[in-house]
XYZ file of C-alpha atoms in Angstrom:
266
model
C -26.187 3.560 -86.480
C -23.307 5.097 -88.709
C -23.926 5.242 -92.441
C -22.204 1.951 -93.688
C -19.278 2.290 -96.008
C -17.990 -1.291 -96.233
C -21.254 -3.213 -95.847
C -24.637 -3.230 -97.595
C -27.799 -3.871 -95.592
C -30.977 -5.016 -97.370
C -34.157 -6.659 -96.014
C -35.803 -9.166 -98.245
C -39.030 -10.316 -96.720
C -37.987 -11.392 -93.254
C -34.424 -11.893 -94.111
C -31.698 -9.376 -93.583
C -28.995 -9.528 -96.248
C -25.753 -8.096 -94.897
C -23.145 -7.954 -97.997
C -19.465 -7.360 -97.333
C -18.740 -4.646 -99.682
C -14.976 -4.228 -100.093
C -14.576 -6.395 -103.395
C -11.374 -4.525 -104.487
C -9.859 -5.834 -101.158
C -11.438 -9.219 -101.403
C -13.813 -8.133 -98.520
C -10.948 -8.113 -96.061
C -12.027 -7.371 -92.595
C -11.089 -3.750 -91.518
C -11.824 -1.862 -88.271
C -14.639 -0.001 -90.057
C -16.129 -3.189 -91.484
C -15.959 -5.069 -88.172
C -17.749 -1.949 -86.523
C -20.487 -1.681 -89.146
C -20.964 -5.564 -89.031
C -21.392 -5.347 -85.135
C -23.922 -2.453 -85.660
C -25.878 -4.409 -88.326
C -26.250 -7.517 -86.311
C -27.427 -5.535 -83.345
C -29.928 -3.793 -85.534
C -31.247 -7.236 -86.701
C -31.587 -8.380 -83.157
C -33.650 -5.352 -82.226
C -35.981 -5.687 -85.427
C -38.787 -8.202 -84.786
C -39.652 -8.176 -88.518
C -36.217 -9.647 -89.186
C -36.132 -13.446 -88.285
C -32.968 -14.593 -90.368
C -29.732 -12.942 -91.136
C -27.700 -13.715 -94.400
C -24.184 -12.804 -94.604
C -22.439 -12.752 -98.190
C -19.865 -10.875 -100.110
C -19.560 -8.619 -103.102
C -17.339 -9.539 -105.965
C -15.304 -12.847 -106.315
C -14.657 -13.245 -102.594
C -16.873 -13.994 -99.402
C -13.938 -12.549 -97.270
C -10.292 -13.237 -97.626
C -9.671 -12.667 -93.918
C -8.326 -9.714 -91.979
C -6.915 -6.765 -93.712
C -3.154 -7.626 -93.621
C -2.001 -4.271 -94.456
C -3.758 -2.997 -91.336
C -2.645 -5.953 -89.281
C 1.026 -5.150 -90.290
C 0.783 -1.466 -89.341
C -0.626 -2.573 -85.923
C 2.212 -4.758 -85.279
C 4.730 -1.887 -85.960
C 3.764 0.386 -83.056
C 6.289 0.410 -80.387
C 5.431 0.389 -76.634
C 2.792 2.769 -75.557
C -0.500 3.135 -73.696
C -2.402 1.933 -77.063
C -2.364 -1.607 -78.414
C -3.712 -1.294 -81.843
C -3.317 -5.043 -82.510
C -5.015 -5.882 -79.481
C -7.843 -3.427 -79.886
C -8.370 -4.835 -83.525
C -8.534 -8.372 -82.177
C -11.019 -7.315 -79.542
C -13.277 -5.720 -82.056
C -13.130 -8.615 -84.361
C -14.042 -11.084 -81.464
C -16.815 -8.787 -80.280
C -18.374 -8.852 -83.594
C -17.738 -12.604 -84.109
C -19.262 -13.291 -80.748
C -22.303 -11.063 -81.482
C -22.874 -12.903 -84.701
C -22.136 -16.384 -83.082
C -24.519 -15.962 -80.106
C -27.166 -13.854 -82.125
C -30.662 -15.416 -81.229
C -31.843 -15.396 -84.699
C -30.661 -18.141 -87.311
C -27.902 -16.948 -89.449
C -26.705 -18.246 -92.847
C -23.282 -17.605 -94.507
C -23.747 -17.465 -98.391
C -20.376 -18.102 -99.556
C -20.020 -16.448 -103.027
C -16.400 -17.076 -103.416
C -12.916 -17.166 -101.719
C -13.201 -17.768 -97.958
C -10.233 -18.043 -95.921
C -8.547 -17.111 -92.484
C -10.787 -14.476 -90.785
C -13.393 -15.086 -93.510
C -13.752 -18.643 -92.657
C -13.937 -17.772 -88.970
C -16.601 -15.259 -89.929
C -18.521 -18.046 -91.906
C -18.097 -20.394 -88.988
C -19.643 -17.897 -86.577
C -22.970 -18.427 -88.600
C -25.336 -21.290 -88.144
C -25.510 -22.554 -91.652
C -23.169 -22.426 -94.560
C -24.190 -22.623 -98.351
C -21.441 -22.166 -100.982
C -21.309 -21.471 -104.719
C -19.601 -24.173 -106.667
C -16.605 -21.923 -107.311
C -15.896 -21.287 -103.668
C -12.722 -22.363 -102.165
C -12.170 -22.532 -98.462
C -9.088 -22.439 -96.196
C -7.291 -21.069 -93.170
C -4.064 -19.437 -94.680
C -2.974 -17.784 -91.476
C 0.260 -19.961 -91.508
C 1.017 -18.468 -95.027
C 1.718 -15.211 -93.431
C 2.941 -16.249 -90.077
C -0.153 -15.176 -88.385
C -1.735 -17.061 -85.662
C -5.746 -17.317 -85.705
C -7.586 -15.117 -83.261
C -11.291 -15.715 -83.791
C -11.881 -19.512 -83.971
C -9.418 -21.026 -86.565
C -7.486 -23.086 -84.162
C -10.230 -23.449 -81.486
C -13.426 -23.913 -83.468
C -12.337 -25.461 -86.776
C -11.333 -28.824 -85.075
C -14.663 -28.986 -83.393
C -16.322 -28.572 -86.876
C -14.354 -31.007 -89.004
C -12.138 -33.112 -86.620
C -8.603 -32.408 -85.478
C -6.816 -34.172 -88.522
C -8.610 -32.216 -91.320
C -8.311 -28.976 -89.205
C -4.611 -29.484 -88.801
C -4.086 -30.061 -92.546
C -6.045 -26.695 -93.292
C -4.031 -24.798 -90.543
C -0.763 -26.384 -91.264
C -0.631 -26.132 -95.194
C -2.589 -22.783 -95.630
C -4.120 -24.614 -98.579
C -7.604 -23.805 -99.868
C -9.954 -26.381 -100.914
C -13.289 -26.638 -102.832
C -16.292 -26.047 -100.873
C -17.633 -29.294 -102.094
C -14.745 -31.204 -100.338
C -15.743 -29.812 -97.064
C -19.477 -30.969 -97.366
C -18.796 -34.558 -96.141
C -16.997 -33.164 -93.195
C -19.962 -31.122 -92.011
C -18.392 -27.682 -92.460
C -20.572 -26.815 -95.471
C -24.317 -27.577 -95.897
C -24.556 -27.609 -99.535
C -22.897 -26.485 -102.672
C -24.817 -25.091 -105.703
C -23.956 -23.586 -109.105
C -22.834 -20.068 -108.784
C -25.865 -18.562 -110.405
C -28.273 -20.464 -108.037
C -26.663 -19.316 -104.832
C -28.780 -16.299 -104.029
C -32.148 -18.013 -105.067
C -31.377 -21.070 -102.983
C -30.410 -18.955 -99.886
C -33.530 -16.999 -100.391
C -35.632 -20.234 -100.403
C -33.900 -21.401 -97.394
C -34.068 -18.212 -95.453
C -37.956 -17.985 -96.179
C -38.437 -21.547 -95.082
C -36.711 -20.806 -91.653
C -38.359 -17.489 -91.289
C -41.858 -19.191 -91.519
C -41.047 -21.134 -88.334
C -41.743 -19.927 -84.774
C -38.954 -17.407 -83.918
C -39.342 -18.429 -80.262
C -38.748 -22.201 -80.985
C -35.929 -21.379 -83.318
C -34.169 -19.197 -80.621
C -34.625 -21.800 -77.989
C -33.502 -24.696 -80.413
C -30.349 -22.658 -81.176
C -29.448 -22.043 -77.619
C -30.098 -25.691 -76.614
C -27.974 -27.013 -79.362
C -25.123 -24.639 -78.268
C -25.438 -25.320 -74.594
C -26.038 -29.196 -74.934
C -22.757 -29.636 -77.070
C -20.753 -28.735 -73.861
C -22.621 -31.227 -71.723
C -22.666 -35.040 -71.272
C -25.568 -36.482 -73.157
C -27.715 -37.039 -70.033
C -27.326 -33.419 -68.954
C -28.106 -32.217 -72.512
C -31.272 -34.151 -72.381
C -32.294 -32.875 -69.038
C -31.694 -29.340 -70.343
C -33.938 -30.157 -73.501
C -36.779 -31.202 -71.273
C -36.507 -28.198 -69.097
C -36.678 -25.844 -72.081
C -39.645 -27.965 -73.465
C -41.429 -27.421 -70.125
C -40.924 -23.618 -70.449
C -41.811 -23.734 -74.070
C -45.347 -25.629 -73.533
C -46.648 -22.474 -72.081
C -45.843 -20.356 -75.099
C -48.316 -18.840 -77.603
C -46.432 -20.323 -80.385
C -46.664 -23.959 -79.449
C -50.598 -23.505 -78.897
C -50.949 -21.739 -82.200
C -48.713 -24.406 -83.993
C -50.922 -27.103 -82.510
C -54.161 -25.501 -83.208
C -53.138 -24.797 -86.916
C -52.248 -28.409 -87.149
C -55.763 -29.414 -85.989
C -57.561 -26.789 -88.096
C -55.395 -27.408 -91.209
C -54.078 -24.058 -91.672
C -50.816 -21.940 -91.821
C -49.900 -21.101 -88.202
C -49.433 -17.437 -87.426
C -46.213 -17.402 -85.093
C -45.738 -14.351 -82.798
C -42.370 -15.359 -81.206
C -43.673 -15.511 -77.716
């Protein structure tokens, strides 16, 4: 793993905190940042001691989207064997997919402005907690840019097509609190309480069986694309496999013995 220059990586208990660290650029996504995020997520996947991943930003933004200066430069290249814009989008989507399909629970801790690629990054996480001052929007239309990592494809699935089209068409940002009823944001807390609240949530999740969390996450994702009857059959098949695991036996034994379970993740 290269030495990070655009992110900070810290392990707090069983949670890895990855902080986007380009505050002067509102934590805009660059080639270097996307590469470092990809490597950091892979590191978390390999480390059994890490059970939850938290993504947040330094300064007054979570992430303002892609680095538009870099995007502009990439669009100016003439015909040739390289396609810098395409290469950047491929890198962004590899990183987003790595985060989206990570088997461990992920939390986006929105500490400030979250828009365009920043919103797409947050949506790649499982849960989203926001500071009171956070504003969220798409903003691609403000610069004549088309979304490339879920803004037009995933946002309507999260908040419905009408609300999504409002954010897409207007480029407006809304208070994070307005997006709680639509199911995009789990909760909003005072700015000073964001980190403590996310730490508490991460610790609660990390105390659960890593195996059951991984299977729950995968079954939810797979089931959403299936008719209800198919999703139910899938759930039962996963339960059948899970019934032979150490963690279910340990969890039930701990219940009977009135003690805290010691989950192993297998």
